[in-house]
Tab-separated table of C-alpha atoms in Angstrom:
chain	number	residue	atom	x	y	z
A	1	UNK	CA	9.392	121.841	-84.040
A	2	UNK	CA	6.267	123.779	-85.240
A	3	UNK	CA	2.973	122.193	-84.753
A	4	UNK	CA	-0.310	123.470	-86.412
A	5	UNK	CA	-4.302	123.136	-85.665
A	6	UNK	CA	-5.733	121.092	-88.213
A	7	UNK	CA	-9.068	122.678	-87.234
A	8	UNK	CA	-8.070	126.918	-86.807
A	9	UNK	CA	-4.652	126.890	-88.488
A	10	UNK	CA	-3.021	128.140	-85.061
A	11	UNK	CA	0.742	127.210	-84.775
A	12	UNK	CA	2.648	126.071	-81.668
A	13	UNK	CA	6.087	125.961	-81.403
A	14	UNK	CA	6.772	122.003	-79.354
A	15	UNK	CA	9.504	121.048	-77.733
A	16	UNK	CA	10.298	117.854	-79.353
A	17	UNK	CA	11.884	116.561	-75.864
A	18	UNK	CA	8.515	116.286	-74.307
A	19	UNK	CA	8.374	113.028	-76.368
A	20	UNK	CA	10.067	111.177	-74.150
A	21	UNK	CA	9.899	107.477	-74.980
A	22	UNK	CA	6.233	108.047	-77.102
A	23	UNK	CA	6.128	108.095	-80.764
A	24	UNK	CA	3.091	109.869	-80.807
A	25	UNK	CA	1.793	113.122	-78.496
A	26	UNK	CA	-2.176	113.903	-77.969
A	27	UNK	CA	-2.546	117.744	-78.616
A	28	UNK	CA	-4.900	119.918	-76.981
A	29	UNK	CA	-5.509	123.684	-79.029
A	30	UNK	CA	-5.571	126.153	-76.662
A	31	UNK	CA	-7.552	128.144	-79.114
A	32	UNK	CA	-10.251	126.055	-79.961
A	33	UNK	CA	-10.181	123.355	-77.996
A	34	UNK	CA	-9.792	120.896	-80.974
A	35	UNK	CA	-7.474	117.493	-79.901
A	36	UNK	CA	-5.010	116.374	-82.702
A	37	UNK	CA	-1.963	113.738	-82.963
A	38	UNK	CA	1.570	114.628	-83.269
A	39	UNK	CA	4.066	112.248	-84.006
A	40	UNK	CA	7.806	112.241	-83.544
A	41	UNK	CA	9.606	113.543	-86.472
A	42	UNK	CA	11.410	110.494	-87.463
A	43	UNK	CA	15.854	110.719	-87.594
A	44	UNK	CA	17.111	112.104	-90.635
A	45	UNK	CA	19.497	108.906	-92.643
A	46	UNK	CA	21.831	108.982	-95.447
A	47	UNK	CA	19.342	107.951	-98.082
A	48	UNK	CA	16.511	110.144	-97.030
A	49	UNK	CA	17.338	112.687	-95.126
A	50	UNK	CA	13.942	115.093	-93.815
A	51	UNK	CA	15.559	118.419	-92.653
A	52	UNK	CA	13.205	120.450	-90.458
A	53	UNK	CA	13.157	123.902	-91.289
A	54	UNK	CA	13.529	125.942	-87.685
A	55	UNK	CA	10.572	127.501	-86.352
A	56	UNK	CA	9.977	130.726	-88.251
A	57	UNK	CA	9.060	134.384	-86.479
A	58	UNK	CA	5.830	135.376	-85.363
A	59	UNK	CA	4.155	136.031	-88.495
A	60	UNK	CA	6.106	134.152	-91.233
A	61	UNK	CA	3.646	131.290	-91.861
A	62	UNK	CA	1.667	128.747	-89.865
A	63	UNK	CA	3.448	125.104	-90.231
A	64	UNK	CA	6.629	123.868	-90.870
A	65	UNK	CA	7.494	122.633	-94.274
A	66	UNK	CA	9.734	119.377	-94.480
A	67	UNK	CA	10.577	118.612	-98.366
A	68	UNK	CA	7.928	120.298	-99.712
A	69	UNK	CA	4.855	119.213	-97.496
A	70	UNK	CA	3.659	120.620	-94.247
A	71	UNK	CA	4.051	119.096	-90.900
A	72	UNK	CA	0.432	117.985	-91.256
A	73	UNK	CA	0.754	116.377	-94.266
A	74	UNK	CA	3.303	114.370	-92.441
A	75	UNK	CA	1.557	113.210	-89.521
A	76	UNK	CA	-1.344	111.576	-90.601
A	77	UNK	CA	0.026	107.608	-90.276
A	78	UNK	CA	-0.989	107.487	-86.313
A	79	UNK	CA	-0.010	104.529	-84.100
A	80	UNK	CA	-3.509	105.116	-81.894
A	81	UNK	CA	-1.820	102.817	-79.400
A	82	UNK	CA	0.900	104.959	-78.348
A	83	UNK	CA	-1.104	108.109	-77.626
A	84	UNK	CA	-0.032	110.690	-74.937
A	85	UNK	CA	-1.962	113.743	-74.309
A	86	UNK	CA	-0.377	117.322	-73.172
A	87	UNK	CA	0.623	118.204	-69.275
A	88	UNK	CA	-2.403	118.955	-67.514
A	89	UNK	CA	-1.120	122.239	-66.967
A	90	UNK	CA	-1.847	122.962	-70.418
A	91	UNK	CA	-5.715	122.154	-69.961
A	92	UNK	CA	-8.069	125.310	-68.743
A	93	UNK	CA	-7.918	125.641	-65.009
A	94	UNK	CA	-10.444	124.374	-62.349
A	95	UNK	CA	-12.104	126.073	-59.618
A	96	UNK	CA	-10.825	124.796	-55.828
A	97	UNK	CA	-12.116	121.453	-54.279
A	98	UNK	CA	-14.923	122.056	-52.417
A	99	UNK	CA	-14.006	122.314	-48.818
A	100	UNK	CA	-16.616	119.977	-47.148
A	101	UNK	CA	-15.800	116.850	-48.991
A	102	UNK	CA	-12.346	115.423	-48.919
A	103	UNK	CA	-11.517	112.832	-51.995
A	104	UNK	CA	-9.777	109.601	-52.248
A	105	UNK	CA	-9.053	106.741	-54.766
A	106	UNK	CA	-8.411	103.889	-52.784
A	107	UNK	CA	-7.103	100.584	-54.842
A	108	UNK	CA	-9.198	97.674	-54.199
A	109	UNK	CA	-7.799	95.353	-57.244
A	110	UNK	CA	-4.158	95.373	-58.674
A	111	UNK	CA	-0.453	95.353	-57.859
A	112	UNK	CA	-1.402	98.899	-55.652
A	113	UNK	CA	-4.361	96.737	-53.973
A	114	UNK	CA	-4.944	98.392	-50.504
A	115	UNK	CA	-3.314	101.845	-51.684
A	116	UNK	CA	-5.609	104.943	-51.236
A	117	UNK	CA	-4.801	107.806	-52.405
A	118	UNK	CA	-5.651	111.598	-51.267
A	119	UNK	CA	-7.081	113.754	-54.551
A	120	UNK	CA	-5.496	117.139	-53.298
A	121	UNK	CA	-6.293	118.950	-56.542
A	122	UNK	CA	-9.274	119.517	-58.796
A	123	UNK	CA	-7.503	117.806	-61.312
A	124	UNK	CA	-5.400	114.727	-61.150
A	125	UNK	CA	-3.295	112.174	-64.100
A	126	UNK	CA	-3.297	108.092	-63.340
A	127	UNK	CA	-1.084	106.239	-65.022
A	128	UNK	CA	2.195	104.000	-64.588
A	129	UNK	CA	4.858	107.218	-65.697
A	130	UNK	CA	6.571	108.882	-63.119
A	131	UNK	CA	5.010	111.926	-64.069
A	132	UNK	CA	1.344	111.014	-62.822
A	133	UNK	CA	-0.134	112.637	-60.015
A	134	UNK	CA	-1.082	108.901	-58.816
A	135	UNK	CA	1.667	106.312	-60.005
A	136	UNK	CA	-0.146	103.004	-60.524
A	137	UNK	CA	2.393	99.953	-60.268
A	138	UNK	CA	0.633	98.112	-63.292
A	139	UNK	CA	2.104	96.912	-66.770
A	140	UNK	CA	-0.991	97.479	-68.293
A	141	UNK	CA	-1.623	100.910	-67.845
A	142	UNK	CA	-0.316	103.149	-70.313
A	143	UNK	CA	2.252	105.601	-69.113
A	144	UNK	CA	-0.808	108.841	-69.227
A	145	UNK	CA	-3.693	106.823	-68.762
A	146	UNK	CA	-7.098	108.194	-67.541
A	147	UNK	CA	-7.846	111.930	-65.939
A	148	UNK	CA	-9.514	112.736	-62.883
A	149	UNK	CA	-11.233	115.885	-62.802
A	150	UNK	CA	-13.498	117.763	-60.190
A	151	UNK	CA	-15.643	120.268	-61.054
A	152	UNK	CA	-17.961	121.235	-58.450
A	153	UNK	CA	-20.313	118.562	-56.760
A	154	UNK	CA	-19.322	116.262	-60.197
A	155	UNK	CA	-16.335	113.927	-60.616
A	156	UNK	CA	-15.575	112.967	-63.931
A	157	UNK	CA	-13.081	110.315	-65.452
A	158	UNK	CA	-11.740	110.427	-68.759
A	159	UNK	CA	-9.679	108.266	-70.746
A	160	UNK	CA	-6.388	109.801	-72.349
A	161	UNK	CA	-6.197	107.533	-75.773
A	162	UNK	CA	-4.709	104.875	-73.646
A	163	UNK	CA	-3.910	101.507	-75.032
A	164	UNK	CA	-6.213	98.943	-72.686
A	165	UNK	CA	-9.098	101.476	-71.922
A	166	UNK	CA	-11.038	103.038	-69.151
A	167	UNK	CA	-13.699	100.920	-67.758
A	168	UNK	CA	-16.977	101.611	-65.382
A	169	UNK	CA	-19.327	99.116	-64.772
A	170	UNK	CA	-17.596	96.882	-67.273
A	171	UNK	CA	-18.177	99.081	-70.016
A	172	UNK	CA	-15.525	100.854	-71.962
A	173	UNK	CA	-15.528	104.704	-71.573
A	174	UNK	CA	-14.066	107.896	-73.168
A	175	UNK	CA	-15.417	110.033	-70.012
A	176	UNK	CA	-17.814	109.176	-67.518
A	177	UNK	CA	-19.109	110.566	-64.485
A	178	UNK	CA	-18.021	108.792	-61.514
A	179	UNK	CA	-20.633	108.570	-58.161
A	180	UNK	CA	-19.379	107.995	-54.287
A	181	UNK	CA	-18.332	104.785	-53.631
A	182	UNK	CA	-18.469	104.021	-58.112
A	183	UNK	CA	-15.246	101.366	-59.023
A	184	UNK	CA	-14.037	102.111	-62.347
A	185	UNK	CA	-10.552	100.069	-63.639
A	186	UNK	CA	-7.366	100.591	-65.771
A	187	UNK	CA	-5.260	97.822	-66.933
A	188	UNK	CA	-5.547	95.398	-64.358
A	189	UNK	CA	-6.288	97.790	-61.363
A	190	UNK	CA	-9.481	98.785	-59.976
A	191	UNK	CA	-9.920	101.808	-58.409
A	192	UNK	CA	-12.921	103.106	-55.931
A	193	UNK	CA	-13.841	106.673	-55.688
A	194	UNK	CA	-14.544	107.745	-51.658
A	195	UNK	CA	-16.057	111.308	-51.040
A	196	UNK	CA	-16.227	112.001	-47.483
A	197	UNK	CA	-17.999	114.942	-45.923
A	198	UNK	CA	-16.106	116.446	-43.260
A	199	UNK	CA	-18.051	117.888	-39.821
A	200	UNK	CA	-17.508	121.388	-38.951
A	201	UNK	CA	-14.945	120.002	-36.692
A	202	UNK	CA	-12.760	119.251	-39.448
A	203	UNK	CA	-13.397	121.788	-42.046
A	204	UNK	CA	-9.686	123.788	-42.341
């Protein structure tokens, strides 16, 4: 299927298996950097059949047209709750982790309680699908739900349109930045963030 930009008008051509079992996919533009929905196109049926046009060349127009209206025009009932974003390998890349500090998430609250896991990357997917970096074992985290991402001495958090929320300090957050030792929760887990500095001994 053919996805377009509402913002630049740029056109992607989406494999409509990356679905999975979500109605709805979170879009990042790699062009401008704008975030827009994309839902499922829903099965043609006897009495109203939608036939997708295939995805036309390079040059032949910027959006699918299904009965007369664009792919846009078709997408803009959005079940908020059952957002998904993109692969992170979609997202810009992120300089190394610094090589003094080692990072950890360690689960102090939750069906993982006790857990702590290493952050080997500068950028890292919670959530309860099998596709996370860190798999939490909690019904109430959505299947893509929050993104770790380090970017020099600063750690940030940020939610990914999940359904119960990102919380630190109690307070709902899109992003935040997160300090040593700061607890932030998903669902019904809560999560601490542990920076260690590492002695010349144990530097790689």
């Amino acid at each position: 299927m053919i996805v377009t930009c509402p913002a630049c008008r740029t056109s992607y051509q989406y494999d409509e298996a990356r679905f999975g079992d979500a109605a709805v996919k979170l879009l990042k533009c790699a062009k401008c950097g704008q975030v827009f929905e994309v839902r499922r196109p829903e099965p043609a049926s006897d009495a109203t059949s939608t036939q997708q046009i295939p995805a036309p060349a390079a040059g032949a127009g910027d959006a699918t047209r299904v009965r007369g209206k664009t792919h846009e025009e078709t997408t803009k009932q959005i079940d908020l709750h059952k957002l998904a974003v993109q692969p992170s390998e979609e997202l810009p890349q992120l300089a190394p982790l610094p090589k003094d500090r080692r990072y950890s998430l360690a689960v102090i609250l939750g069906a993982d309680a006790g857990k702590v896991f290493r952050v080997e990357t500068p950028r890292v997917v919670l959530g309860r699908g099998a596709g996370c970096d860190i798999q939490l074992a909690d019904s109430e985290v959505s299947r893509r739900h929050a993104m770790l991402e380090i970017r020099g001495d600063e750690v940030l958090l940020k939610d990914l349109g999940s359904t119960n929320g990102t919380f630190v300090e109690g307070v709902r957050v899109q992003q935040a930045k997160l300090e040593p030792q700061q607890e932030f929760s998903l669902g019904t887990t809560t999560l601490m963030l542990i920076v260690t500095e590492l002695r010349d001994s144990e530097l790689p």
